[in-house]
mmCIF file of C-alpha atoms in Angstrom:
data_model
loop_
_atom_site.group_PDB
_atom_site.id
_atom_site.type_symbol
_atom_site.label_atom_id
_atom_site.label_comp_id
_atom_site.label_asym_id
_atom_site.label_seq_id
_atom_site.Cartn_x
_atom_site.Cartn_y
_atom_site.Cartn_z
ATOM 1 C CA MET A 1 26.847 -5.839 45.708
ATOM 2 C CA THR A 2 23.085 -5.330 45.719
ATOM 3 C CA ALA A 3 23.465 -1.984 43.942
ATOM 4 C CA PHE A 4 25.510 -3.580 41.155
ATOM 5 C CA ILE A 5 22.989 -6.388 40.721
ATOM 6 C CA LEU A 6 20.137 -3.865 40.566
ATOM 7 C CA ILE A 7 21.999 -1.850 37.920
ATOM 8 C CA GLY A 8 22.679 -5.021 35.911
ATOM 9 C CA SER A 9 19.045 -6.079 36.234
ATOM 10 C CA PHE A 10 17.950 -2.631 35.042
ATOM 11 C CA GLY A 11 20.175 -3.086 31.966
ATOM 12 C CA LEU A 12 18.691 -6.511 31.222
ATOM 13 C CA ALA A 13 15.179 -5.125 31.697
ATOM 14 C CA LEU A 14 15.986 -2.284 29.297
ATOM 15 C CA LEU A 15 17.254 -4.803 26.725
ATOM 16 C CA LEU A 16 14.102 -6.900 27.129
ATOM 17 C CA ILE A 17 11.818 -3.871 26.818
ATOM 18 C CA GLY A 18 13.764 -2.769 23.735
ATOM 19 C CA LEU A 19 13.366 -6.243 22.250
ATOM 20 C CA LEU A 20 9.620 -6.221 22.850
ATOM 21 C CA LEU A 21 8.923 -2.608 21.855
ATOM 22 C CA GLY A 22 11.494 -2.334 19.077
ATOM 23 C CA ASP A 23 12.230 1.173 17.855
ATOM 24 C CA HIS A 24 9.419 2.778 19.871
ATOM 25 C CA LEU A 25 11.672 3.201 22.902
ATOM 26 C CA ASP A 26 14.420 4.770 20.772
ATOM 27 C CA GLY A 27 12.024 7.635 20.071
ATOM 28 C CA VAL A 28 12.453 8.743 23.685
ATOM 29 C CA PHE A 29 16.128 9.447 23.030
ATOM 30 C CA ASP A 30 15.317 11.133 19.712
ATOM 31 C CA ALA A 31 12.849 13.449 21.466
ATOM 32 C CA LEU A 32 15.560 14.518 23.920
ATOM 33 C CA HIS A 33 17.898 15.405 21.005
ATOM 34 C CA LEU A 34 20.765 13.643 22.775
ATOM 35 C CA ASP A 35 21.718 11.307 19.966
ATOM 36 C CA ALA A 36 24.399 13.356 18.226
ATOM 37 C CA ALA A 37 26.678 10.352 17.683
ATOM 38 C CA ALA A 38 24.436 8.314 15.357
ATOM 39 C CA GLY A 39 23.189 5.409 17.427
ATOM 40 C CA ILE A 40 25.200 5.679 20.645
ATOM 41 C CA LEU A 41 22.110 6.402 22.738
ATOM 42 C CA SER A 42 19.991 3.574 21.393
ATOM 43 C CA THR A 43 18.154 1.186 23.691
ATOM 44 C CA PRO A 44 20.425 -1.830 23.013
ATOM 45 C CA VAL A 45 23.592 0.184 23.653
ATOM 46 C CA ILE A 46 22.361 1.702 26.923
ATOM 47 C CA GLY A 47 20.934 -1.623 28.102
ATOM 48 C CA ALA A 48 24.174 -3.455 27.289
ATOM 49 C CA PHE A 49 26.219 -0.807 29.119
ATOM 50 C CA PHE A 50 24.130 -0.983 32.300
ATOM 51 C CA ALA A 51 23.963 -4.797 32.253
ATOM 52 C CA ALA A 52 27.734 -5.153 31.817
ATOM 53 C CA PHE A 53 28.465 -2.393 34.348
ATOM 54 C CA GLY A 54 26.190 -3.888 36.991
ATOM 55 C CA PHE A 55 27.054 -7.548 36.601
ATOM 56 C CA GLY A 56 30.748 -6.847 35.929
ATOM 57 C CA GLY A 57 30.930 -4.745 39.083
ATOM 58 C CA ALA A 58 29.100 -7.429 41.086
ATOM 59 C CA MET A 59 31.519 -10.114 39.883
ATOM 60 C CA ALA A 60 34.505 -7.918 40.746
ATOM 61 C CA LEU A 61 33.044 -7.119 44.173
ATOM 62 C CA SER A 62 32.725 -10.838 44.893
ATOM 63 C CA ARG A 63 36.545 -10.923 45.072
ATOM 64 C CA PRO A 64 37.444 -10.272 48.732
ATOM 65 C CA GLU A 65 40.498 -8.132 47.932
ATOM 66 C CA LEU A 66 38.520 -5.618 45.810
ATOM 67 C CA GLY A 67 36.453 -2.829 47.303
ATOM 68 C CA THR A 68 33.652 -0.761 45.830
ATOM 69 C CA GLY A 69 35.981 1.649 43.979
ATOM 70 C CA PRO A 70 37.941 -0.982 42.025
ATOM 71 C CA ALA A 71 34.742 -2.973 41.414
ATOM 72 C CA SER A 72 33.143 0.167 39.973
ATOM 73 C CA ALA A 73 36.162 0.628 37.690
ATOM 74 C CA VAL A 74 35.891 -2.989 36.503
ATOM 75 C CA GLY A 75 32.157 -2.521 35.920
ATOM 76 C CA LEU A 76 32.756 0.731 34.047
ATOM 77 C CA GLY A 77 35.333 -0.965 31.828
ATOM 78 C CA ALA A 78 32.995 -3.879 31.134
ATOM 79 C CA GLY A 79 30.113 -1.492 30.421
ATOM 80 C CA LEU A 80 32.161 0.644 28.049
ATOM 81 C CA ALA A 81 33.510 -2.431 26.254
ATOM 82 C CA LEU A 82 30.131 -4.106 25.764
ATOM 83 C CA GLY A 83 28.367 -0.804 25.037
ATOM 84 C CA SER A 84 30.955 0.056 22.368
ATOM 85 C CA LEU A 85 30.721 -3.400 20.828
ATOM 86 C CA THR A 86 26.928 -3.116 20.767
ATOM 87 C CA ALA A 87 27.118 0.365 19.185
ATOM 88 C CA VAL A 88 29.413 -0.920 16.420
ATOM 89 C CA PHE A 89 27.134 -3.905 15.825
ATOM 90 C CA MET A 90 23.967 -1.781 15.763
ATOM 91 C CA ARG A 91 25.535 0.761 13.411
ATOM 92 C CA SER A 92 26.502 -2.003 10.958
ATOM 93 C CA VAL A 93 23.018 -3.532 11.160
ATOM 94 C CA MET A 94 21.358 -0.161 10.516
ATOM 95 C CA ARG A 95 23.573 0.517 7.483
ATOM 96 C CA MET A 96 23.000 -2.905 5.928
ATOM 97 C CA SER A 97 21.710 -2.690 2.372
ATOM 98 C CA THR A 98 18.536 -4.470 1.342
ATOM 99 C CA ASP A 99 17.458 -6.105 -1.889
ATOM 100 C CA VAL A 100 15.417 -4.290 -4.475
ATOM 101 C CA THR A 101 11.666 -4.760 -4.133
ATOM 102 C CA PRO A 102 10.320 -6.565 -7.198
ATOM 103 C CA ARG A 103 7.797 -4.545 -9.218
ATOM 104 C CA THR A 104 5.617 -5.885 -11.993
ATOM 105 C CA ALA A 105 6.575 -2.894 -14.171
ATOM 106 C CA ASP A 106 10.114 -4.317 -14.318
ATOM 107 C CA LEU A 107 8.868 -7.524 -15.967
ATOM 108 C CA VAL A 108 8.730 -6.115 -19.510
ATOM 109 C CA GLY A 109 11.309 -7.977 -21.583
ATOM 110 C CA LYS A 110 11.609 -10.918 -19.170
ATOM 111 C CA THR A 111 11.057 -14.441 -20.402
ATOM 112 C CA GLY A 112 8.738 -16.933 -18.801
ATOM 113 C CA VAL A 113 7.042 -20.269 -19.314
ATOM 114 C CA VAL A 114 3.330 -20.823 -19.923
ATOM 115 C CA LEU A 115 1.831 -22.950 -17.140
ATOM 116 C CA THR A 116 -1.804 -22.870 -18.250
ATOM 117 C CA ARG A 117 -2.649 -22.558 -21.960
ATOM 118 C CA VAL A 118 -3.282 -18.972 -23.057
ATOM 119 C CA PRO A 119 -6.231 -18.836 -25.487
ATOM 120 C CA ALA A 120 -6.295 -16.117 -28.137
ATOM 121 C CA GLY A 121 -7.574 -12.981 -26.400
ATOM 122 C CA GLY A 122 -8.175 -14.942 -23.165
ATOM 123 C CA LEU A 123 -6.262 -15.452 -19.946
ATOM 124 C CA GLY A 124 -3.759 -18.160 -19.123
ATOM 125 C CA GLU A 125 -1.002 -18.439 -16.565
ATOM 126 C CA VAL A 126 2.765 -17.920 -16.832
ATOM 127 C CA ARG A 127 5.753 -18.204 -14.506
ATOM 128 C CA VAL A 128 8.392 -15.483 -14.794
ATOM 129 C CA ALA A 129 11.688 -15.398 -12.880
ATOM 130 C CA HIS A 130 12.505 -11.906 -11.628
ATOM 131 C CA LEU A 131 15.196 -10.899 -9.086
ATOM 132 C CA GLY A 132 15.525 -14.472 -7.888
ATOM 133 C CA GLN A 133 11.795 -14.944 -7.349
ATOM 134 C CA GLN A 134 9.390 -17.072 -9.335
ATOM 135 C CA LEU A 135 6.271 -15.018 -10.085
ATOM 136 C CA LYS A 136 3.055 -16.707 -11.185
ATOM 137 C CA LEU A 137 0.948 -14.264 -13.199
ATOM 138 C CA ALA A 138 -2.140 -14.205 -15.374
ATOM 139 C CA ALA A 139 -1.208 -13.794 -19.040
ATOM 140 C CA ARG A 140 -2.973 -12.537 -22.138
ATOM 141 C CA CYS A 141 -1.871 -12.986 -25.754
ATOM 142 C CA ASP A 142 -3.344 -12.172 -29.180
ATOM 143 C CA GLU A 143 -2.692 -15.727 -30.381
ATOM 144 C CA PRO A 144 -3.142 -19.069 -28.622
ATOM 145 C CA VAL A 145 -0.054 -20.251 -26.701
ATOM 146 C CA PRO A 146 0.176 -23.864 -25.460
ATOM 147 C CA ALA A 147 1.485 -24.810 -22.014
ATOM 148 C CA GLY A 148 5.261 -25.208 -21.799
ATOM 149 C CA THR A 149 5.969 -22.508 -24.401
ATOM 150 C CA THR A 150 8.633 -19.908 -23.632
ATOM 151 C CA VAL A 151 7.170 -16.401 -23.827
ATOM 152 C CA VAL A 152 8.372 -12.812 -23.483
ATOM 153 C CA VAL A 153 6.499 -10.221 -21.429
ATOM 154 C CA VAL A 154 5.696 -7.262 -23.714
ATOM 155 C CA ALA A 155 3.461 -5.253 -21.360
ATOM 156 C CA VAL A 156 2.062 -5.217 -17.850
ATOM 157 C CA ALA A 157 -1.739 -5.158 -17.770
ATOM 158 C CA SER A 158 -2.088 -4.996 -13.968
ATOM 159 C CA ALA A 159 -0.255 -5.981 -10.799
ATOM 160 C CA THR A 160 -1.165 -9.616 -11.441
ATOM 161 C CA ALA A 161 -1.484 -9.826 -15.234
ATOM 162 C CA VAL A 162 0.918 -9.417 -18.148
ATOM 163 C CA VAL A 163 0.695 -9.394 -21.936
ATOM 164 C CA VAL A 164 3.016 -11.943 -23.543
ATOM 165 C CA THR A 165 4.140 -13.084 -26.954
ATOM 166 C CA PRO A 166 5.828 -16.372 -27.870
ATOM 167 C CA ALA A 167 9.616 -16.099 -27.740
ATOM 168 C CA GLY A 168 11.238 -16.343 -31.148
ATOM 169 C CA PHE A 169 14.389 -18.225 -30.128
#
């Protein structure tokens, strides 16, 4: 039983190290060129397999009618089941799509609201909604624009400043 508990503890330790070090430990498996099955030899999968194998085998061995051979088979089944489930989960997490990163260059044509009055040729402040985010930017306009006015972004002056014109709705 001690061997099974040590194997299970090794699996838990591997999971903990993988949690703390992240993808750095996965580079070991990449360097060995063993990962031909896209994620099967990742740290979470190997850790889950060893933890389930060790603790599953120890639980099976605690039954008086089971010997080391059947307990090893139970542990192997538990390890394969949990390792496979972890591999499927990790593969779906790695393939998950992410949202588009907002860029100020995409603001041209967007409407916004003036927060701080924009003097003619000077800087004011506008709020523009873009990809579900409220962006607060410096704004410049050729004519004075009072606060609360709806404006359209006609150009991007910098990463934090835009050129606007009053919306003609």
